[in-house]
Coordinates of C-alpha atoms and ligand atoms in Angstrom, one line a residue:
X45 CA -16.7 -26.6 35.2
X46 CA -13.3 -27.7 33.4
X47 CA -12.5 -26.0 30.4
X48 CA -11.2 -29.1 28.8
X49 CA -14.6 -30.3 27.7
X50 CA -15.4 -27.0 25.8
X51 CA -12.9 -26.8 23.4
X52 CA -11.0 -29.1 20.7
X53 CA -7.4 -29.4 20.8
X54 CA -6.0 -29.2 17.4
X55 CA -2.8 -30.8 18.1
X56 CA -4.7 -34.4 19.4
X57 CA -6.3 -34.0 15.6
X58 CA -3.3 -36.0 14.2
X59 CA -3.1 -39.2 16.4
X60 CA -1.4 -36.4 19.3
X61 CA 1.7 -38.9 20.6
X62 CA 3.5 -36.0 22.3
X63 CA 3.3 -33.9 25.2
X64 CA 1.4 -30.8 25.9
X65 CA 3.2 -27.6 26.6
X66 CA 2.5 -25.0 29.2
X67 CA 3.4 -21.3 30.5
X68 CA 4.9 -22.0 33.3
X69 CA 5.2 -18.5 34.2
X70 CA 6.1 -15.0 32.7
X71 CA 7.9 -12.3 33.3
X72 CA 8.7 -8.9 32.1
X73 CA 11.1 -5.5 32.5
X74 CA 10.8 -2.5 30.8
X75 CA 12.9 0.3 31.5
X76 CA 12.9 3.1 34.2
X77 CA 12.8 6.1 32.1
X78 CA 9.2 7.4 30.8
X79 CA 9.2 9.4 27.5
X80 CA 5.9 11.2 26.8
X81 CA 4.0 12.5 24.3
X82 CA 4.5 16.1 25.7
X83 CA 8.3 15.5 25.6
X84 CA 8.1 14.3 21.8
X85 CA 6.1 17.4 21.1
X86 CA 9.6 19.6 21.9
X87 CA 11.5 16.8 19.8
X88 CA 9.3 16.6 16.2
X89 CA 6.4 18.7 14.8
X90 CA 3.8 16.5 16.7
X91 CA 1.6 17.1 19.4
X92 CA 0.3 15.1 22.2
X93 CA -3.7 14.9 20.9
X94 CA -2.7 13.8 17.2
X95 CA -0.2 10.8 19.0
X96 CA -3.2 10.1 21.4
X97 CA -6.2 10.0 19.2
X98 CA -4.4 8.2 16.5
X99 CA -2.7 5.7 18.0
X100 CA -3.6 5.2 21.8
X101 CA 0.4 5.9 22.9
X102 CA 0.9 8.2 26.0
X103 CA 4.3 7.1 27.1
X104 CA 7.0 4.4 26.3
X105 CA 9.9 3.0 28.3
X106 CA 12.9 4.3 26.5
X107 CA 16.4 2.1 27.9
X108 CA 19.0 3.4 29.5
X109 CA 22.8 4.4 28.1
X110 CA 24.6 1.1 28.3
X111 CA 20.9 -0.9 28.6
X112 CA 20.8 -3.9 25.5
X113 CA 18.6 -5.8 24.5
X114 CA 20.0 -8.8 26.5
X115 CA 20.0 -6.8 29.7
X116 CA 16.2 -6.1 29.1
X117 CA 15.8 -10.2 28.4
X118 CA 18.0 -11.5 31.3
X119 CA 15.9 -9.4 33.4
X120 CA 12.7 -10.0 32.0
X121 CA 13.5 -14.2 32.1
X122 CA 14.9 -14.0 35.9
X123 CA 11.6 -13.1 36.6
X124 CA 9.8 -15.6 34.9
X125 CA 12.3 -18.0 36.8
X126 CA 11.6 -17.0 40.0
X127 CA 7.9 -17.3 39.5
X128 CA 8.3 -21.0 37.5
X129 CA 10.9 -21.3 40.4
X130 CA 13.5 -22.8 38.2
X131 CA 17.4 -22.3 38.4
X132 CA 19.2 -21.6 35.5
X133 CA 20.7 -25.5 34.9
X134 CA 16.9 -26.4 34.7
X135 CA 17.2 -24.5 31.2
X136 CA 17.7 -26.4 28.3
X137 CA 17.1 -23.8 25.5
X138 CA 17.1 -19.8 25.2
X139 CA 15.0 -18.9 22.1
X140 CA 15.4 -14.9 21.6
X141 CA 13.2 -12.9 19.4
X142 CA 14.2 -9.6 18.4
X143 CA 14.3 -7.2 15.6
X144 CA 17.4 -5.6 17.7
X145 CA 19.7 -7.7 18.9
X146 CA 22.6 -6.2 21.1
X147 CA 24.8 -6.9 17.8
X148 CA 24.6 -8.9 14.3
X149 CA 26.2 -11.8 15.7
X150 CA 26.2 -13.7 18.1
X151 CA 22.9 -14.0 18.7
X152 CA 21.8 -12.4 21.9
X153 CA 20.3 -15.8 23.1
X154 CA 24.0 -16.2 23.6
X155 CA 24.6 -13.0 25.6
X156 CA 21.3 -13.9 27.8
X157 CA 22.6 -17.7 28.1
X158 CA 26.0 -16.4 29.8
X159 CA 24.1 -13.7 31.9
X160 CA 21.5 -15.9 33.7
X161 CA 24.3 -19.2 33.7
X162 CA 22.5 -21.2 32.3
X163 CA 25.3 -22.6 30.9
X164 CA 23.7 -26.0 30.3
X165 CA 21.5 -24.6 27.7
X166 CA 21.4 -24.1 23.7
X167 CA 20.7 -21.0 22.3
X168 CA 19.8 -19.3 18.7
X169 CA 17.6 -16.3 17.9
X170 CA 14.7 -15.8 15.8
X171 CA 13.5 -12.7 13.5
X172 CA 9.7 -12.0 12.8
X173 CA 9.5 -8.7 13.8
X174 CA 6.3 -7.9 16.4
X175 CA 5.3 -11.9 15.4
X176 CA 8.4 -12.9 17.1
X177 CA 7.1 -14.0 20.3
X178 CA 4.5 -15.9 19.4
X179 CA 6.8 -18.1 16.5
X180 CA 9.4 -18.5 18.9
X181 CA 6.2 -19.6 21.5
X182 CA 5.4 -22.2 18.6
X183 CA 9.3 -23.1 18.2
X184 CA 9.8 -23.7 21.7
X185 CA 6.5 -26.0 22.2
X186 CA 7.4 -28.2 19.4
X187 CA 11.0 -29.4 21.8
X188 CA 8.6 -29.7 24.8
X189 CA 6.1 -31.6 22.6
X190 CA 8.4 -33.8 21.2
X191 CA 10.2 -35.0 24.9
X192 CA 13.9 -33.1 23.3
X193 CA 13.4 -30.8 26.1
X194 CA 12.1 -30.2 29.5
X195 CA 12.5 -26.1 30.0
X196 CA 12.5 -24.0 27.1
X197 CA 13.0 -19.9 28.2
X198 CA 11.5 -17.4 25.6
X199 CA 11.6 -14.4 25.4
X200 CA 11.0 -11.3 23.1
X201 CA 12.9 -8.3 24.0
X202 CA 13.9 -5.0 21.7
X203 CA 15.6 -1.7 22.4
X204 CA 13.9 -0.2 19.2
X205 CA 14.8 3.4 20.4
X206 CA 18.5 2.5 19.0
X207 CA 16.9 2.1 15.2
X208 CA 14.0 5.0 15.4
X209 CA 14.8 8.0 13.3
X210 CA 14.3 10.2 16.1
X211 CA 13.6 13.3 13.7
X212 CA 11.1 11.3 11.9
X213 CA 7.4 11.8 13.7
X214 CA 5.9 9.2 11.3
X215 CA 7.5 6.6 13.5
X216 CA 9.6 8.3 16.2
X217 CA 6.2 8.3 18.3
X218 CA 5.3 5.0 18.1
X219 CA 7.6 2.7 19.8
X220 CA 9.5 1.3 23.4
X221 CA 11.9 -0.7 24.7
X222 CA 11.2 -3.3 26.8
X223 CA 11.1 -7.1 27.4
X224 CA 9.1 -9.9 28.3
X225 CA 9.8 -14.0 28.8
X226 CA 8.6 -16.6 29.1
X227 CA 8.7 -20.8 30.9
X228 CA 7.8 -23.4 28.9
X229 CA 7.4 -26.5 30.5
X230 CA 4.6 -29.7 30.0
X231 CA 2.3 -29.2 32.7
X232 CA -0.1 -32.5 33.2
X233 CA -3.5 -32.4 33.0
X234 CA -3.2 -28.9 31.3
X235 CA -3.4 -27.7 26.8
X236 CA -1.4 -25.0 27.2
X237 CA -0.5 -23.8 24.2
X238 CA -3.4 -25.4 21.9
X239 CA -2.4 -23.7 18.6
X240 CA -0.8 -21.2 16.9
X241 CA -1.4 -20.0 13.2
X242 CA 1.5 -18.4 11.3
X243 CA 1.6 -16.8 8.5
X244 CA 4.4 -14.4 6.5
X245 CA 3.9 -12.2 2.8
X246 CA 7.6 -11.7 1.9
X247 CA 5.7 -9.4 -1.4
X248 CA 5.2 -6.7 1.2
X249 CA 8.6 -7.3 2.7
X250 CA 9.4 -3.4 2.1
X251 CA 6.4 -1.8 4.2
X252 CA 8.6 -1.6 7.2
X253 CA 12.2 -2.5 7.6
X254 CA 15.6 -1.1 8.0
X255 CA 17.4 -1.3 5.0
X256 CA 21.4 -0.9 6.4
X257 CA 23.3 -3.0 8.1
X258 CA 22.4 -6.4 6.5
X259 CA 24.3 -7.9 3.6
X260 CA 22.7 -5.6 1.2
X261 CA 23.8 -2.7 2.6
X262 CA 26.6 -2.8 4.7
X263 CA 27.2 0.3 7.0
X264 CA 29.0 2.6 5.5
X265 CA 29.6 6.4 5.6
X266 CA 27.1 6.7 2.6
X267 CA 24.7 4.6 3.9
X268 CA 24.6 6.4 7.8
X269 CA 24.3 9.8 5.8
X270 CA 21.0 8.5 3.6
X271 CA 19.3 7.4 7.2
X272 CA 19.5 3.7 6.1
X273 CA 20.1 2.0 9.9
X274 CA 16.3 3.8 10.4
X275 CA 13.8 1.6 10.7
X276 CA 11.3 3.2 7.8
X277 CA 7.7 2.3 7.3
X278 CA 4.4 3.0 5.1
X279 CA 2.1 3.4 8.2
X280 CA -0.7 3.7 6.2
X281 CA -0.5 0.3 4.5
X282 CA 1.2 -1.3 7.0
X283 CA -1.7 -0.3 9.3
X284 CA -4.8 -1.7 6.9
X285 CA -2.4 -5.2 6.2
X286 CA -2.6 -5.2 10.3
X287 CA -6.2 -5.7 10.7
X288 CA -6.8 -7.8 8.0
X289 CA -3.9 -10.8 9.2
X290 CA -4.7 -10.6 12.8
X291 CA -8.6 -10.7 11.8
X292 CA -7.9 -13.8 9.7
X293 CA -4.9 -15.3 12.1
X294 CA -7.5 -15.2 14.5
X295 CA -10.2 -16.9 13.2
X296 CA -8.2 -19.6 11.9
X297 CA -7.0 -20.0 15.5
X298 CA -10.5 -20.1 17.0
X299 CA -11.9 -22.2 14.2
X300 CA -9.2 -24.4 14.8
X301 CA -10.1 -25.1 18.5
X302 CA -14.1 -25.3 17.4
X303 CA -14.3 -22.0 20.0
X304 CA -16.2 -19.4 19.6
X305 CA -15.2 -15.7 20.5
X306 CA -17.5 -15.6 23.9
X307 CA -15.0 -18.4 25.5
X308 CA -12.1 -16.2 25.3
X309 CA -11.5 -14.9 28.6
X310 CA -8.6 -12.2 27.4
X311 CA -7.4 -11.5 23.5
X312 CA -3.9 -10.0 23.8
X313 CA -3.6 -8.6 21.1
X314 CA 0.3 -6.7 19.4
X315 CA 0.0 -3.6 21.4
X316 CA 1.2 -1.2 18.1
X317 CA -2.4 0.8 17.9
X318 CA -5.0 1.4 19.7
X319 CA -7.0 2.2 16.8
X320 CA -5.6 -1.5 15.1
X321 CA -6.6 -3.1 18.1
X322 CA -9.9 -1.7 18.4
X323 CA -10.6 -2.9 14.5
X324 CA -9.7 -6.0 15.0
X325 CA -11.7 -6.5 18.4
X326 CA -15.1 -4.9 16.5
X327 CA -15.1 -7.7 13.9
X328 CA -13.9 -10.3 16.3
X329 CA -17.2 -9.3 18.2
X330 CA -15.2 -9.4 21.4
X331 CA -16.7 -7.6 24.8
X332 CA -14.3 -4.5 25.8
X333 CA -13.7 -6.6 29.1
X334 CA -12.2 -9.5 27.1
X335 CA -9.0 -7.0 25.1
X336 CA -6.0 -6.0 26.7
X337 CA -4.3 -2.8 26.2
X338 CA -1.4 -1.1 27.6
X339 CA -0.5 0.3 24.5
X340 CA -0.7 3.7 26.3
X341 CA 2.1 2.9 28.4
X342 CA 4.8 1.1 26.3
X343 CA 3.9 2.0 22.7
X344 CA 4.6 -0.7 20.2
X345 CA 7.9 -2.7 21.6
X346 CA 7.6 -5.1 19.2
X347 CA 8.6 -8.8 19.8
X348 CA 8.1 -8.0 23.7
X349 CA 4.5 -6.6 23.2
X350 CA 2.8 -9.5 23.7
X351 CA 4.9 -10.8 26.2
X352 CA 4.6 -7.6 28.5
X353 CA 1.1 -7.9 28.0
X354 CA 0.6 -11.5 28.6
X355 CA 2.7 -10.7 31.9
X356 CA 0.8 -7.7 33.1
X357 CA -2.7 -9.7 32.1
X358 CA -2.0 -12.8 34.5
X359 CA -0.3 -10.1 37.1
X360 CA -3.4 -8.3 37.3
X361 CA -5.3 -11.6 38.0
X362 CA -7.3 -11.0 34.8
X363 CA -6.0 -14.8 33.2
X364 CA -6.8 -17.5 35.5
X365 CA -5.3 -21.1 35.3
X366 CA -8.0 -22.7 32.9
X367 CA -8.7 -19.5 31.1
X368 CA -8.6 -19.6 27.3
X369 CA -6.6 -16.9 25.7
X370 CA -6.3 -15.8 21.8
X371 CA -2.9 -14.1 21.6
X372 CA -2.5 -11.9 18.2
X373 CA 0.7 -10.3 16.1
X374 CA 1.6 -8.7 13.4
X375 CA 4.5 -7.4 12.0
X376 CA 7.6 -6.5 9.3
X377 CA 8.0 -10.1 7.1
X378 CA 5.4 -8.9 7.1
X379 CA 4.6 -11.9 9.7
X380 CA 1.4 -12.6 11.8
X381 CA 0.4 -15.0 14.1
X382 CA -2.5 -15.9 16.5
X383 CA -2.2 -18.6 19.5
X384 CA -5.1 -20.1 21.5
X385 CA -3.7 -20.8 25.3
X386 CA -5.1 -22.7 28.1
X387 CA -3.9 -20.5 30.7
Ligands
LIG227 C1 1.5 5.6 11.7 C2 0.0 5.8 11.9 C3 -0.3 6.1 13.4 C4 -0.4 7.1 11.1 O1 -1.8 7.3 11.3 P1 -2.7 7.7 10.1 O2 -4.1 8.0 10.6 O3 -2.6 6.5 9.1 O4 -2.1 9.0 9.6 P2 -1.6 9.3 8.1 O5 -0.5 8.4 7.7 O6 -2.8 9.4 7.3 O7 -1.0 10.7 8.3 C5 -1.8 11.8 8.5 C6 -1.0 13.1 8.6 O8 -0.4 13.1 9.9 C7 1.0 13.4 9.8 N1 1.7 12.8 10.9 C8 2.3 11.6 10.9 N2 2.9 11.5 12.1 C9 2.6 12.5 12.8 C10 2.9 12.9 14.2 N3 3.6 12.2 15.0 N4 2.4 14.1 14.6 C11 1.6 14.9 13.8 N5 1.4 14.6 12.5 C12 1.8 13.4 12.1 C13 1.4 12.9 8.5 O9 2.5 13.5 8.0 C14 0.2 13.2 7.6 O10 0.2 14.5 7.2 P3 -0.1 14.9 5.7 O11 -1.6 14.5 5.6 O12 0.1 16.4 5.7 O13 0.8 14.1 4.9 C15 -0.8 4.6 11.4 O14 -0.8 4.6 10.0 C16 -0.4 3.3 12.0 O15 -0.5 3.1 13.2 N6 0.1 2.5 11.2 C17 0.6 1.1 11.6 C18 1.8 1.3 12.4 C19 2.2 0.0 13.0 O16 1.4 -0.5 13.8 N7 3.4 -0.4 12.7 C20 3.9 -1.6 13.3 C21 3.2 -2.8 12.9 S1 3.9 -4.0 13.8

């Protein structure tokens, strides 16, 4: 039976006179080099059973010297092109979001644009943290929507071991570098991306950030010696906001849609915690078989966590064309989102 009867989309709520938007196809990278748990124990006063029972992580992908951010993107998007089979003049825009770009400025949808050629296409960058991939989903959908654009790459990629305190084992555990992109493209006959529910709390802006480097605190030699270019967090806080925004993102997304929980064939959740994950899951009321997790593998990549995941999910034929996904972040803003997709 179609799908298309069993759900609402929210989008046709307001007299809908644009076009639907699609995933194409995805793609991701992450690097070569595996740093576990058992190697962290000989870096910081941790051990491999407190990282494992608290938080799920076994391994991450940690880049290589001379490996940016936009390395880790062009990769991850020539891999989404070769499965949307599109050439890089198709592109019309390069939407990048990162928490670490390869420098300030330019953005590095720039640096991306010049290494796949798709020299046809505009570029810019957005920032919302571990949210960023799905905003920049929702940015991108609204030039498809609207008929501005045709292809729209996204793509969420972060070399986050360049901005961990590596002495720290509050947070020197928990994340990866990696990437993961994204075609966006109207597909007829097909939702795609039905909705997507955003949400920020600027109040809580502190929890987790990096205080140097921005106008506030410029680099200096002061601010290197206090360990201000660190990202720093309150895991403890930042952990409980977690499970009540993507709880609440999601809802909003599935009420949204008039779906209930049982019709989503995958949630994908921000792979940051197993033990967030599982939270959110238990009052969702979802079956194990319906979460993905590779949270063990990668640890928390930010804005490419969802994209990896979405990648690995339709890889591993567990997302179907005409499958209904619930895609969930969190993040620093602190941000959140949660999209319904018509696979
Ligand atoms: C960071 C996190 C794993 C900590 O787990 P927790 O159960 O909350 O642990 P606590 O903060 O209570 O710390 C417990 C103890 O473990 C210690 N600890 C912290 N990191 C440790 C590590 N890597 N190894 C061993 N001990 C560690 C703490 O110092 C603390 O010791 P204390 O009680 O003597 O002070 C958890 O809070 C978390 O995942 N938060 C959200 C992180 C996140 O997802 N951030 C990104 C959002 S996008």
């Amino acid at each position: 039976m179609s799908t298309t009867q069993l759900f609402k989309n929210p989008r046709a709520a307001h007299g809908f006179q644009g076009r639907t938007c699609s995933i194409a196809a995805v793609g991701s990278y992450v690097p070569e080099r595996i740093l576990t748990n058992a190697e962290l124990e000989k870096m910081v006063d941790t051990t491999d059973e407190w990282i494992t029972t608290r938080t799920g992580i076994r391994e991450r992908r940690i880049a290589a010297e001379g490996e940016f951010t936009s390395d880790m993107a062009a990769k991850a998007a020539r891999r989404a092109m070769d499965k949307a089979g599109i050439t890089p003049d198709q592109i019309d825009l390069i939407i990048v979001a990162t928490i670490t770009p390869d420098m300030l400025f330019p953005a590095t949808a720039c640096l991306v644009q010049h290494k796949l050629g798709a020299s046809r296409a505009a570029a810019f960058d957005i920032e919302a943290a571990c949210s960023g991939f799905i905003y920049a989903l929702e940015i991108g959908q609204q030039f498809i929507m609207s008929r501005a654009y045709n292809t729209v790459l996204v793509i969420g990629a972060e070399r986050l071991s360049s901005i961990v305190n590596w002495k720290d084992r509050n947070t020197c555990v928990l994340f990866g570098d990696g990437a993961g992109a994204a075609i966006l493209q109207h597909r007829p006959d097909a939702h795609g991306l039905l909705t997507a529910c955003m949400g920020a709390d600027g109040e809580k802006a502190m929890l987790l950030c990096m205080p140097g480097g921005g106008s506030r605190i410029p680099a200096s030699t002061d601010s290197v010696e206090a360990g201000l270019h660190h990202l720093q967090m309150d895991g403890k806080e930042t952990f409980k906001n977690a499970v009540t925004a993507m709880l609440t993102a999601a809802q909003e997304a599935l009420r949204r849609c008039e779906i209930d929980i049982s019709r989503i064939k995958l949630m994908i959740p921000h792979q940051a915690n197993r033990r967030i994950i599982d939270a959110v899951g238990d009052r969702l009321g979802v079956k194990p078989e319906q979460v993905f997790v590779n949270v063990d593998k990668y640890g928390n990549t930010s804005a490419a966590s969802v994209a990896i995941a979405l990648d690995e999910a339709v890889t591993q034929g567990r997302l179907q064309r005409g499958d209904l996904a619930l895609l969930v972040v969190f993040g620093a803003g602190l941000t959140w989102a949660a999209a319904v997709i018509e696979w």
